[in-house]
XYZ file of C-alpha atoms in Angstrom:
702
model
C 143.628 -237.935 -194.370
C 142.225 -234.992 -196.802
C 144.739 -232.213 -197.080
C 143.953 -228.621 -196.860
C 142.975 -226.684 -199.922
C 145.625 -224.174 -199.545
C 148.258 -227.150 -199.382
C 146.741 -228.722 -202.532
C 147.234 -225.142 -204.132
C 150.817 -225.343 -203.551
C 151.295 -228.666 -204.697
C 149.590 -227.816 -208.113
C 152.148 -225.099 -208.620
C 155.079 -227.105 -207.362
C 157.758 -227.544 -210.210
C 159.010 -230.980 -211.023
C 162.804 -231.103 -210.815
C 165.151 -233.642 -212.438
C 163.992 -237.266 -211.569
C 160.717 -236.158 -210.779
C 161.041 -234.721 -207.132
C 159.050 -231.579 -206.500
C 161.101 -228.612 -205.705
C 158.122 -226.722 -203.971
C 156.442 -223.475 -205.070
C 157.821 -220.159 -206.068
C 156.992 -218.480 -202.934
C 154.635 -218.842 -199.610
C 151.029 -217.162 -200.868
C 151.367 -213.430 -199.449
C 147.591 -213.961 -198.388
C 146.791 -210.764 -200.521
C 143.648 -209.635 -198.547
C 141.621 -206.498 -198.350
C 144.247 -204.829 -195.981
C 146.751 -205.129 -198.860
C 144.402 -204.131 -201.468
C 143.582 -200.849 -199.319
C 147.394 -200.217 -198.963
C 147.790 -200.549 -202.547
C 145.079 -198.236 -202.985
C 146.456 -195.643 -200.738
C 149.824 -195.797 -202.589
C 148.038 -195.178 -206.030
C 146.241 -192.040 -204.895
C 150.079 -190.646 -202.974
C 151.978 -191.553 -205.987
C 149.359 -190.068 -208.279
C 149.186 -186.692 -206.349
C 153.208 -186.645 -206.054
C 153.836 -187.390 -209.708
C 151.251 -184.712 -210.894
C 152.404 -182.156 -208.657
C 156.243 -182.512 -209.851
C 156.801 -179.850 -212.242
C 159.149 -181.558 -215.120
C 157.750 -182.658 -218.181
C 159.738 -184.505 -221.015
C 157.564 -183.982 -223.975
C 159.872 -185.469 -226.631
C 159.401 -188.780 -228.329
C 155.618 -189.269 -227.282
C 154.232 -185.653 -228.762
C 151.080 -186.288 -230.666
C 150.129 -189.487 -228.828
C 147.086 -187.964 -227.637
C 146.310 -187.316 -231.329
C 146.400 -191.137 -232.119
C 144.163 -191.424 -228.601
C 141.802 -189.137 -230.513
C 141.818 -190.576 -233.583
C 140.930 -194.103 -232.162
C 138.265 -192.457 -230.055
C 136.266 -190.693 -232.731
C 137.496 -192.262 -236.052
C 138.481 -195.622 -235.116
C 141.879 -195.434 -236.791
C 145.638 -194.774 -235.992
C 145.911 -192.806 -238.738
C 146.688 -188.879 -238.321
C 146.111 -185.697 -240.263
C 148.810 -184.684 -242.604
C 148.917 -181.349 -241.645
C 151.076 -182.590 -238.337
C 154.023 -183.334 -240.309
C 154.491 -179.702 -240.823
C 155.464 -179.237 -237.062
C 156.530 -182.848 -236.305
C 160.244 -183.404 -235.792
C 160.852 -187.053 -235.780
C 157.702 -188.373 -234.079
C 155.443 -189.090 -237.037
C 156.189 -191.203 -240.238
C 154.814 -191.409 -243.710
C 153.706 -194.860 -245.064
C 152.331 -194.918 -248.435
C 150.638 -191.598 -248.153
C 149.303 -192.355 -244.929
C 150.647 -190.592 -241.610
C 151.439 -192.589 -238.446
C 153.213 -192.184 -235.025
C 156.278 -193.739 -235.143
C 156.472 -194.904 -231.705
C 154.233 -198.194 -230.669
C 150.540 -197.439 -230.767
C 149.768 -199.451 -227.660
C 150.075 -196.501 -225.193
C 147.827 -194.541 -227.250
C 144.949 -197.177 -227.448
C 145.351 -197.403 -223.516
C 145.240 -193.789 -222.988
C 141.936 -193.670 -224.917
C 139.899 -193.553 -221.852
C 141.945 -190.814 -220.439
C 141.796 -188.626 -223.634
C 137.811 -189.344 -223.131
C 137.769 -188.340 -219.607
C 139.644 -185.078 -220.424
C 137.447 -184.161 -223.175
C 134.301 -184.341 -220.866
C 136.336 -181.871 -218.978
C 136.482 -179.359 -221.730
C 140.034 -180.181 -222.459
C 140.352 -180.896 -226.411
C 143.490 -182.203 -228.513
C 142.127 -179.983 -231.448
C 141.190 -176.488 -231.339
C 137.935 -175.101 -233.193
C 140.090 -174.120 -236.122
C 141.725 -177.821 -236.515
C 144.694 -177.216 -235.242
C 146.696 -179.386 -232.813
C 146.542 -177.884 -229.189
C 149.738 -178.725 -227.546
C 148.587 -177.305 -224.413
C 146.119 -179.664 -224.123
C 148.263 -182.549 -224.917
C 150.238 -181.432 -222.255
C 147.863 -181.553 -220.022
C 146.191 -184.786 -220.394
C 149.754 -186.456 -220.620
C 150.828 -184.847 -217.286
C 147.617 -186.570 -215.722
C 147.860 -189.757 -217.775
C 151.808 -190.293 -216.666
C 151.016 -189.792 -213.280
C 148.068 -192.000 -212.806
C 149.521 -194.971 -214.769
C 152.930 -194.864 -213.218
C 150.921 -194.663 -209.729
C 149.253 -197.665 -210.871
C 152.577 -199.512 -211.143
C 153.565 -198.782 -207.942
C 150.645 -200.073 -206.504
C 150.905 -203.172 -208.458
C 154.531 -203.547 -207.346
C 153.108 -203.405 -203.659
C 151.287 -206.510 -204.502
C 153.833 -208.320 -206.358
C 156.074 -208.033 -203.329
C 153.620 -208.990 -200.996
C 153.873 -212.336 -202.970
C 157.308 -212.662 -201.553
C 157.539 -210.950 -198.295
C 155.418 -209.612 -195.465
C 153.446 -206.146 -195.302
C 156.022 -204.557 -192.922
C 158.768 -205.147 -195.791
C 156.655 -204.670 -198.898
C 155.389 -201.401 -198.206
C 158.590 -199.613 -197.437
C 160.113 -201.231 -200.563
C 157.341 -200.115 -202.672
C 157.955 -196.413 -201.439
C 161.330 -196.418 -202.038
C 161.011 -198.003 -205.649
C 158.190 -195.139 -205.925
C 160.337 -192.385 -205.147
C 164.037 -193.771 -205.116
C 164.111 -194.860 -208.837
C 163.198 -193.844 -212.320
C 159.509 -194.272 -211.902
C 159.650 -190.557 -210.108
C 162.371 -188.933 -212.201
C 161.464 -190.418 -215.892
C 158.483 -192.881 -216.060
C 156.224 -190.336 -214.328
C 157.270 -187.504 -216.360
C 155.102 -186.991 -219.360
C 155.590 -188.933 -221.385
C 157.384 -192.319 -221.768
C 155.897 -195.698 -222.653
C 157.556 -197.379 -219.632
C 154.872 -196.290 -217.566
C 152.126 -198.902 -219.038
C 154.837 -201.554 -219.628
C 155.778 -201.696 -215.788
C 151.942 -201.605 -215.191
C 151.256 -204.723 -217.563
C 154.823 -206.340 -216.374
C 154.011 -206.062 -212.896
C 150.434 -207.468 -213.172
C 151.927 -210.259 -215.267
C 154.057 -211.023 -212.295
C 151.134 -210.927 -209.972
C 148.998 -213.047 -212.083
C 151.473 -215.757 -212.899
C 153.603 -215.838 -209.833
C 150.633 -216.034 -207.209
C 150.655 -219.686 -205.847
C 146.853 -220.028 -205.556
C 145.239 -222.679 -207.794
C 141.787 -221.276 -207.847
C 140.820 -219.823 -211.329
C 144.424 -220.562 -212.119
C 143.205 -220.692 -216.002
C 142.032 -217.083 -215.500
C 145.041 -215.908 -214.098
C 147.255 -217.317 -216.687
C 144.738 -215.874 -219.311
C 145.310 -212.498 -217.719
C 149.158 -212.824 -217.060
C 149.293 -213.577 -220.861
C 147.406 -210.555 -221.834
C 149.644 -208.690 -219.483
C 153.070 -209.754 -221.049
C 151.430 -209.323 -224.679
C 150.602 -205.757 -223.972
C 153.833 -205.219 -222.183
C 155.506 -206.390 -225.284
C 153.185 -203.796 -227.626
C 154.307 -201.160 -225.441
C 158.055 -201.591 -225.356
C 159.848 -204.221 -227.553
C 162.671 -205.223 -225.264
C 160.012 -206.574 -222.714
C 160.178 -209.524 -225.333
C 162.846 -210.918 -223.029
C 160.243 -210.705 -219.875
C 157.689 -212.481 -222.079
C 160.117 -215.374 -222.818
C 161.440 -215.726 -219.287
C 157.980 -215.765 -217.830
C 157.106 -218.193 -220.339
C 159.980 -220.449 -219.505
C 158.890 -219.953 -215.651
C 155.760 -221.162 -216.304
C 156.574 -224.021 -218.295
C 159.076 -225.093 -215.056
C 156.345 -224.550 -212.557
C 153.829 -226.720 -214.276
C 153.651 -227.788 -218.079
C 149.898 -228.126 -217.924
C 149.655 -223.955 -217.425
C 151.615 -223.579 -220.570
C 148.535 -224.187 -222.852
C 146.478 -221.411 -221.606
C 149.516 -219.046 -221.914
C 150.420 -220.220 -225.057
C 146.903 -220.070 -226.720
C 146.213 -216.383 -225.216
C 149.632 -215.232 -226.384
C 149.129 -216.562 -229.738
C 146.055 -214.975 -230.244
C 147.263 -211.434 -229.139
C 150.301 -212.047 -231.288
C 148.150 -213.012 -234.200
C 146.262 -209.769 -233.635
C 149.435 -207.896 -233.350
C 150.677 -209.151 -236.604
C 147.441 -208.254 -238.481
C 147.408 -204.877 -237.408
C 151.067 -204.564 -238.557
C 150.135 -205.891 -241.838
C 146.987 -203.932 -242.274
C 149.004 -200.599 -241.565
C 152.694 -201.111 -242.247
C 152.258 -203.769 -244.717
C 155.167 -205.649 -242.736
C 154.611 -208.216 -239.938
C 155.848 -205.821 -237.310
C 155.869 -202.073 -237.105
C 158.576 -200.009 -238.421
C 159.698 -199.119 -234.881
C 160.382 -202.603 -233.844
C 163.009 -202.583 -236.675
C 164.399 -199.127 -235.917
C 167.957 -198.213 -234.680
C 166.478 -198.922 -231.145
C 167.278 -202.491 -231.938
C 170.196 -202.120 -233.672
C 173.181 -203.311 -231.983
C 176.792 -203.996 -232.104
C 178.318 -207.310 -232.994
C 178.379 -209.563 -230.222
C 181.619 -212.166 -230.137
C 181.875 -215.205 -227.882
C 178.185 -215.748 -227.153
C 177.889 -211.876 -226.206
C 180.074 -212.384 -223.019
C 182.415 -209.956 -224.129
C 180.926 -208.127 -227.166
C 179.478 -205.279 -225.865
C 180.982 -201.591 -226.322
C 182.952 -200.472 -223.172
C 181.077 -197.331 -223.051
C 177.645 -198.927 -223.194
C 178.572 -201.325 -220.524
C 180.124 -199.046 -217.851
C 177.902 -195.992 -219.160
C 174.325 -197.760 -218.461
C 175.999 -198.963 -214.984
C 178.278 -195.997 -213.369
C 178.349 -192.982 -215.777
C 177.463 -189.758 -214.165
C 175.144 -189.170 -216.689
C 173.201 -192.914 -217.059
C 174.750 -194.838 -214.304
C 172.135 -197.217 -212.566
C 174.231 -197.794 -209.736
C 174.911 -193.984 -209.348
C 171.414 -192.784 -209.886
C 169.515 -195.895 -207.900
C 172.663 -196.927 -205.529
C 170.293 -198.845 -203.119
C 170.112 -201.363 -205.849
C 173.716 -202.695 -204.904
C 172.549 -203.700 -201.802
C 169.845 -205.766 -203.217
C 172.126 -207.471 -205.466
C 174.642 -207.836 -202.803
C 171.846 -209.327 -200.544
C 170.848 -211.651 -203.303
C 174.475 -213.035 -203.439
C 174.834 -213.123 -199.670
C 171.845 -214.969 -199.145
C 171.781 -217.310 -202.175
C 172.852 -220.529 -200.132
C 170.211 -219.958 -197.647
C 167.475 -219.351 -200.232
C 164.939 -222.055 -200.293
C 163.863 -223.660 -203.749
C 161.053 -221.000 -204.196
C 163.563 -218.150 -203.490
C 166.141 -219.425 -206.090
C 163.229 -219.808 -208.508
C 162.206 -216.147 -208.195
C 165.657 -214.735 -207.639
C 166.963 -216.819 -210.638
C 164.545 -215.769 -213.346
C 164.860 -212.068 -212.119
C 168.676 -211.913 -212.318
C 168.638 -213.828 -215.904
C 166.091 -211.163 -217.298
C 168.108 -208.151 -215.608
C 171.369 -209.541 -216.881
C 170.059 -209.869 -220.757
C 168.107 -206.980 -220.684
C 170.883 -204.862 -219.471
C 173.195 -206.427 -222.215
C 170.703 -205.404 -224.681
C 170.745 -201.827 -223.760
C 174.315 -201.694 -223.198
C 174.890 -202.901 -226.610
C 172.538 -200.629 -228.266
C 173.802 -197.417 -230.317
C 171.121 -195.159 -228.305
C 172.030 -196.761 -224.872
C 171.814 -193.292 -223.468
C 168.118 -193.018 -223.901
C 168.063 -189.670 -225.615
C 166.903 -186.413 -223.811
C 166.001 -187.902 -220.398
C 167.281 -188.345 -217.006
C 169.229 -191.223 -215.639
C 168.855 -194.800 -216.496
C 165.760 -194.488 -218.315
C 166.277 -197.467 -220.612
C 166.637 -199.761 -217.883
C 163.203 -198.607 -216.041
C 161.717 -201.640 -217.537
C 163.566 -203.812 -215.262
C 162.134 -202.235 -211.765
C 159.347 -204.968 -211.450
C 162.712 -207.635 -211.381
C 164.593 -205.486 -208.951
C 161.446 -205.544 -206.964
C 161.325 -209.156 -206.532
C 164.979 -209.622 -205.925
C 164.380 -207.003 -202.976
C 161.509 -208.550 -201.720
C 162.785 -212.005 -201.808
C 166.306 -210.958 -200.046
C 164.405 -208.821 -197.809
C 162.616 -211.905 -196.680
C 165.481 -214.112 -196.469
C 167.172 -211.362 -194.260
C 163.889 -210.892 -192.135
C 164.165 -214.739 -190.891
C 168.180 -215.337 -191.662
C 169.499 -218.697 -191.156
C 172.549 -218.781 -188.179
C 175.208 -217.899 -190.904
C 173.357 -215.212 -192.284
C 171.724 -213.646 -188.993
C 174.740 -211.463 -187.603
C 174.754 -209.181 -191.021
C 171.096 -208.692 -190.797
C 171.520 -205.245 -189.519
C 174.330 -204.262 -191.517
C 171.929 -204.817 -194.596
C 169.180 -202.599 -193.215
C 171.623 -199.891 -192.197
C 173.382 -200.223 -196.042
C 169.770 -200.222 -197.354
C 168.707 -196.860 -195.517
C 172.172 -195.106 -196.162
C 172.026 -195.587 -199.998
C 168.034 -194.693 -200.260
C 168.626 -191.225 -199.245
C 170.888 -190.526 -202.237
C 168.614 -192.505 -204.537
C 165.586 -190.552 -203.357
C 167.365 -187.068 -203.376
C 168.766 -187.922 -207.059
C 165.677 -188.872 -208.727
C 163.691 -185.861 -206.944
C 166.259 -183.724 -208.530
C 165.096 -185.163 -211.873
C 161.404 -184.820 -211.030
C 161.821 -181.137 -209.798
C 164.637 -179.287 -212.054
C 163.822 -179.660 -215.698
C 167.226 -179.061 -217.257
C 168.518 -182.018 -215.507
C 168.051 -183.777 -218.933
C 171.029 -181.573 -220.427
C 174.173 -183.312 -221.396
C 177.188 -182.102 -219.558
C 179.265 -185.103 -220.953
C 178.852 -188.445 -220.450
C 181.865 -188.901 -218.013
C 181.987 -185.204 -216.588
C 182.375 -186.332 -212.901
C 182.476 -182.640 -211.772
C 179.050 -181.919 -213.308
C 176.500 -184.698 -213.324
C 173.037 -183.775 -214.743
C 171.499 -184.042 -211.419
C 173.479 -181.253 -209.754
C 172.162 -178.641 -212.712
C 170.997 -175.748 -210.786
C 173.166 -176.339 -207.746
C 176.869 -176.348 -209.323
C 177.965 -173.868 -212.045
C 179.936 -175.313 -214.850
C 182.229 -172.753 -215.584
C 182.015 -173.558 -219.489
C 177.956 -172.799 -218.994
C 176.750 -169.313 -219.719
C 177.060 -167.117 -216.233
C 174.401 -168.275 -213.502
C 171.821 -165.744 -212.585
C 169.424 -165.502 -215.626
C 165.873 -165.256 -214.668
C 164.445 -165.644 -218.161
C 166.020 -168.195 -220.509
C 164.099 -169.644 -223.763
C 166.567 -172.006 -225.767
C 165.376 -173.752 -228.919
C 167.729 -176.499 -228.547
C 166.102 -177.781 -225.305
C 162.368 -177.544 -226.535
C 162.515 -178.195 -230.350
C 158.674 -178.139 -230.823
C 157.356 -174.805 -231.433
C 153.683 -175.255 -230.660
C 154.571 -177.093 -227.451
C 155.609 -173.714 -226.231
C 158.965 -172.361 -224.968
C 159.992 -173.208 -221.344
C 162.024 -170.900 -219.182
C 165.198 -172.542 -217.830
C 165.560 -169.766 -215.341
C 163.043 -171.898 -213.094
C 160.306 -169.313 -213.332
C 157.554 -171.353 -214.677
C 155.392 -168.837 -214.615
C 157.593 -167.236 -217.603
C 156.950 -170.118 -220.074
C 156.580 -168.355 -223.508
C 153.531 -169.417 -225.497
C 154.302 -169.353 -229.174
C 151.542 -168.999 -232.192
C 150.545 -171.610 -234.461
C 152.485 -171.746 -237.602
C 156.263 -171.187 -235.887
C 158.614 -174.266 -237.490
C 162.040 -175.450 -236.321
C 165.454 -175.578 -238.302
C 169.029 -176.092 -237.827
C 171.210 -172.990 -238.662
C 174.883 -172.046 -238.384
C 175.792 -169.672 -235.786
C 178.651 -166.995 -235.526
C 181.647 -169.114 -235.091
C 180.700 -172.028 -237.216
C 178.416 -174.193 -234.748
C 175.232 -175.059 -235.922
C 172.381 -174.658 -233.399
C 168.275 -174.923 -233.468
C 165.894 -172.135 -233.898
C 162.310 -171.377 -233.958
C 161.212 -169.901 -237.569
C 159.092 -166.535 -237.204
C 157.154 -165.654 -240.000
C 155.783 -162.385 -239.358
C 152.509 -163.477 -238.175
C 153.038 -163.439 -234.503
C 155.580 -164.628 -232.000
C 155.305 -165.441 -228.300
C 153.947 -163.790 -225.395
C 154.204 -164.041 -221.753
C 154.064 -161.952 -218.515
C 156.022 -158.407 -218.086
C 159.454 -158.570 -216.836
C 157.909 -156.085 -214.310
C 156.260 -159.067 -212.679
C 159.704 -160.657 -211.761
C 159.218 -158.214 -208.413
C 161.954 -157.474 -206.153
C 162.485 -154.319 -204.152
C 163.347 -152.151 -205.921
C 161.626 -153.896 -209.149
C 164.121 -155.507 -211.486
C 162.845 -153.247 -214.544
C 163.896 -150.063 -212.135
C 167.378 -151.692 -212.080
C 170.492 -152.926 -214.403
C 169.445 -155.729 -216.848
C 171.086 -157.525 -219.678
C 169.478 -159.054 -222.660
C 170.930 -161.373 -225.030
C 169.371 -162.784 -228.034
C 170.562 -164.974 -230.923
C 168.658 -164.651 -234.091
C 168.895 -164.200 -237.901
C 166.701 -162.164 -239.893
C 165.049 -162.808 -243.197
C 164.728 -160.930 -246.222
C 161.466 -160.610 -246.166
C 159.566 -158.252 -243.653
C 158.670 -154.650 -243.052
C 161.864 -152.307 -242.455
C 161.226 -152.514 -238.732
C 160.756 -155.441 -236.782
C 160.035 -156.221 -233.225
C 162.506 -158.675 -231.823
C 161.499 -158.497 -228.177
C 159.397 -156.042 -225.954
C 158.193 -155.855 -222.392
C 155.869 -153.362 -221.022
C 153.577 -151.186 -223.018
C 153.061 -148.024 -225.102
C 153.958 -145.547 -222.860
C 156.506 -147.557 -220.472
C 158.470 -150.143 -221.673
C 161.629 -151.819 -223.710
C 161.620 -152.957 -227.248
C 164.380 -154.785 -228.890
C 164.054 -154.273 -232.840
C 165.311 -154.237 -236.087
C 165.870 -151.190 -238.560
C 166.719 -152.239 -241.871
C 168.788 -155.158 -240.701
C 170.350 -152.953 -237.720
C 169.458 -154.130 -234.170
C 168.260 -151.363 -231.969
C 166.669 -150.536 -228.538
C 164.281 -148.221 -227.403
C 163.516 -147.643 -223.529
C 160.539 -145.347 -222.541
C 159.185 -144.276 -219.391
C 155.841 -142.576 -219.427
C 156.232 -141.236 -215.905
C 159.224 -139.044 -216.835
C 157.834 -138.587 -220.462
C 161.109 -139.982 -221.797
C 161.915 -142.127 -224.818
C 165.243 -142.779 -226.029
C 166.423 -145.015 -229.005
C 169.949 -146.459 -229.687
C 170.388 -148.073 -233.133
C 173.323 -150.265 -234.290
C 175.628 -148.583 -237.205
C 175.919 -151.821 -238.835
C 173.801 -154.666 -239.578
C 173.953 -158.192 -238.659
C 174.330 -161.290 -240.812
C 171.443 -162.729 -242.933
C 173.651 -165.878 -243.514
C 174.208 -167.142 -239.749
C 172.696 -166.683 -236.337
C 174.058 -163.519 -234.547
C 174.313 -162.812 -230.800
C 172.781 -159.425 -229.811
C 173.658 -158.182 -226.336
C 171.609 -155.098 -224.932
C 173.194 -153.618 -221.639
C 171.189 -151.237 -219.268
C 173.304 -149.987 -216.549
C 171.454 -147.951 -213.845
C 173.057 -144.453 -212.946
C 172.113 -141.778 -210.725
C 170.235 -139.941 -213.423
C 168.988 -142.531 -215.688
C 170.381 -145.631 -217.795
C 172.948 -146.152 -219.959
C 172.473 -148.168 -223.136
C 175.056 -150.272 -224.812
C 174.470 -152.651 -228.139
C 177.031 -155.425 -228.847
C 176.677 -157.718 -231.849
C 178.797 -161.070 -231.243
C 181.984 -159.900 -229.633
C 181.931 -156.283 -230.680
C 180.417 -153.223 -229.107
C 178.324 -151.409 -232.042
C 176.611 -149.022 -230.549
C 176.972 -146.939 -227.194
C 177.207 -146.326 -224.285
C 174.095 -143.976 -224.447
C 172.637 -142.130 -221.740
C 168.681 -142.420 -221.428
C 168.133 -139.384 -218.873
C 165.350 -139.340 -216.206
C 164.364 -142.988 -216.805
C 163.539 -144.725 -213.754
C 161.618 -147.664 -214.732
C 161.977 -149.549 -218.194
C 158.883 -152.012 -218.341
C 155.233 -151.498 -217.450
C 152.619 -153.913 -216.541
C 151.733 -155.127 -219.732
C 152.785 -158.560 -221.036
C 156.287 -159.227 -223.169
C 156.358 -160.315 -226.557
C 159.143 -162.328 -228.702
C 159.140 -161.755 -232.100
C 155.845 -159.909 -231.816
C 154.324 -156.431 -231.562
C 151.189 -157.358 -229.447
C 151.598 -154.581 -226.807
C 151.897 -151.728 -229.448
C 155.197 -150.297 -228.494
C 155.279 -146.499 -229.337
C 157.857 -146.967 -232.533
C 156.201 -148.146 -235.415
C 157.471 -151.796 -235.834
C 156.061 -154.945 -237.343
C 156.438 -158.476 -236.388
C 159.834 -160.325 -236.721
C 160.673 -162.362 -239.922
C 163.759 -164.742 -239.285
C 164.831 -167.243 -236.632
C 165.499 -167.121 -232.684
C 167.531 -169.540 -231.149
C 167.933 -168.092 -227.639
C 166.768 -165.353 -225.319
C 168.382 -164.579 -221.930
C 167.560 -161.953 -219.448
C 169.996 -161.177 -216.475
C 168.510 -158.542 -213.675
C 172.396 -157.296 -213.715
C 174.526 -155.273 -216.273
C 177.065 -157.711 -217.417
C 180.665 -156.490 -218.329
C 182.481 -156.888 -221.281
C 184.458 -160.324 -220.088
C 180.944 -161.518 -218.976
C 179.398 -160.893 -222.326
C 182.485 -162.573 -223.939
C 182.174 -165.593 -221.683
C 178.546 -166.227 -222.585
C 179.366 -165.826 -226.262
C 182.023 -168.721 -226.056
C 179.602 -170.761 -223.875
C 176.829 -170.472 -226.235
C 178.983 -171.387 -229.193
C 180.033 -174.660 -227.552
C 176.738 -175.937 -227.626
C 177.023 -179.021 -225.738
C 173.319 -179.089 -225.065
C 171.751 -182.692 -225.610
C 174.828 -183.634 -227.765
C 174.220 -186.377 -229.883
C 171.398 -188.017 -227.608
C 168.442 -186.254 -229.468
C 169.031 -187.587 -232.611
C 165.798 -187.214 -234.701
C 166.632 -190.046 -236.909
C 166.764 -192.520 -233.822
């Protein structure tokens, strides 16, 4: 009797065990139909909206990636203008006089249609004067990351459907979309993990589907997807090897198509590398990202303890702390292993092997922390494999054998219980920008996801409404983001501002932006912070870490808010800091200047305290830990800022005093809507000197 096409399809994919016995296909076909395609499309739309709306942006490694896309789109090359080297910290490299992006070019190639789309909307990567537009890049990459990560979620759902039902595949996909690094890191512009997850998921979908129809086309698509996954993320070579071995085990005849297409892509990649870098692989593939500690005993115990424990359970990067529901997945696989059929064992075995080896690769790396990012970012490439384990174990629990059945609801309850902290933690990473900061790898009292909720007593005093820190941004033309969680107070800096490391008072180096007297940064007036009474009618404290240069006019503006008639200006007068407060309504203007100049050899902390009294404001100036001027009463002053904007290092609002724009470096600006006392000022000075922020994880040479 003739067999059905479906049965024949299963037999085609059946692997051959020792002795020639068939052990069955990988998994029962999920019967992916139009309903599943519609669900995947809805997931794509939902996740695109959610990812795009989340405010956190992690613009570090992939700055200038849109410049590569632009060069490909308009010039057909990945070479970049030499002018970009002037503002790059570590993202670019020079090869034989030519400038290239140091990171893999594959994401930039894939982003070309997205850059073209934004250009049609009028978002240009370069301004009319030829300067690079960082605001446009941020806008483009925000959309690109959201769309790409959302596409990964849609593909993950279809992969899950290969192993389980829609009833389980849909909630699993949503849990992975919002309870893993997909939400907190991968979708935050911009990391190459997004495209890597898309291609790895597509490869799984093509190579794991049991249907025999157009198998050669599926294998060719799977080989292409695997190749591009590797082009985006070098560690994905492990997944390439694993899926190739899997295809070989399933049916050797399929290996021919897979190997032929893969070899073709590899040849093109090597040819590209030889033409650009004059080496078989780009320089990034031989960077410190692939330098590992020496292995011993075949790698069983050779990884460093900090990397092993840090990647799994540390409060800064621990996979099972940030995504605890994955513990349930692993326990379910071990628990159900004996009840798995041959198909499920093939899926779980391959996924477990890749996860274990990839984890060892990351844990033994000298940069296992993943730089300035949130949570276990470097392990996010494993999310498609974890989804396979989750789907296989979920299907086994859904129809459990008698020995497993009694624990079914315990598995469901544990999953739901641990899903809640997983979603909450990654939501924190997506909505609170400074969760990427470093409070210490093993600081259990202050894990990064609690930033803004728990105050670390070693940090500056809480309550600052506006805070700009160069150490947190490092890219001047990318703007200065406000850590006070008032995103409308992002500081837009003019072109030409650089970045450098300087010694600060106390001997601790810190990064600073370089102002050259050609303009600084602007934002809204502090008066627009609102309140009743308005914050500019009450006490306030300003802290500024800066170093003046020798050049420039005698009087220079450090900071101003308001306008010519009503406002406040921090300034330098021959190297001596001062403050002027003016209230046009009261026809009052008061100026207080320090009796001593600040150091030109290192960064100094200037603190200006305005204390509200019944008959006006009391002004006081501090340099580092010394009060150098005041208190001085500014009688009759009721409001120290008008409605005009604020400027840092610039006199854009034309204050009443004759002062030019600032020459020198500024490392930090902070504003409190209260008058800090001497104890508070000294506390902040000690905290700023410690400089724990992003310690050791943001080395530009990595």
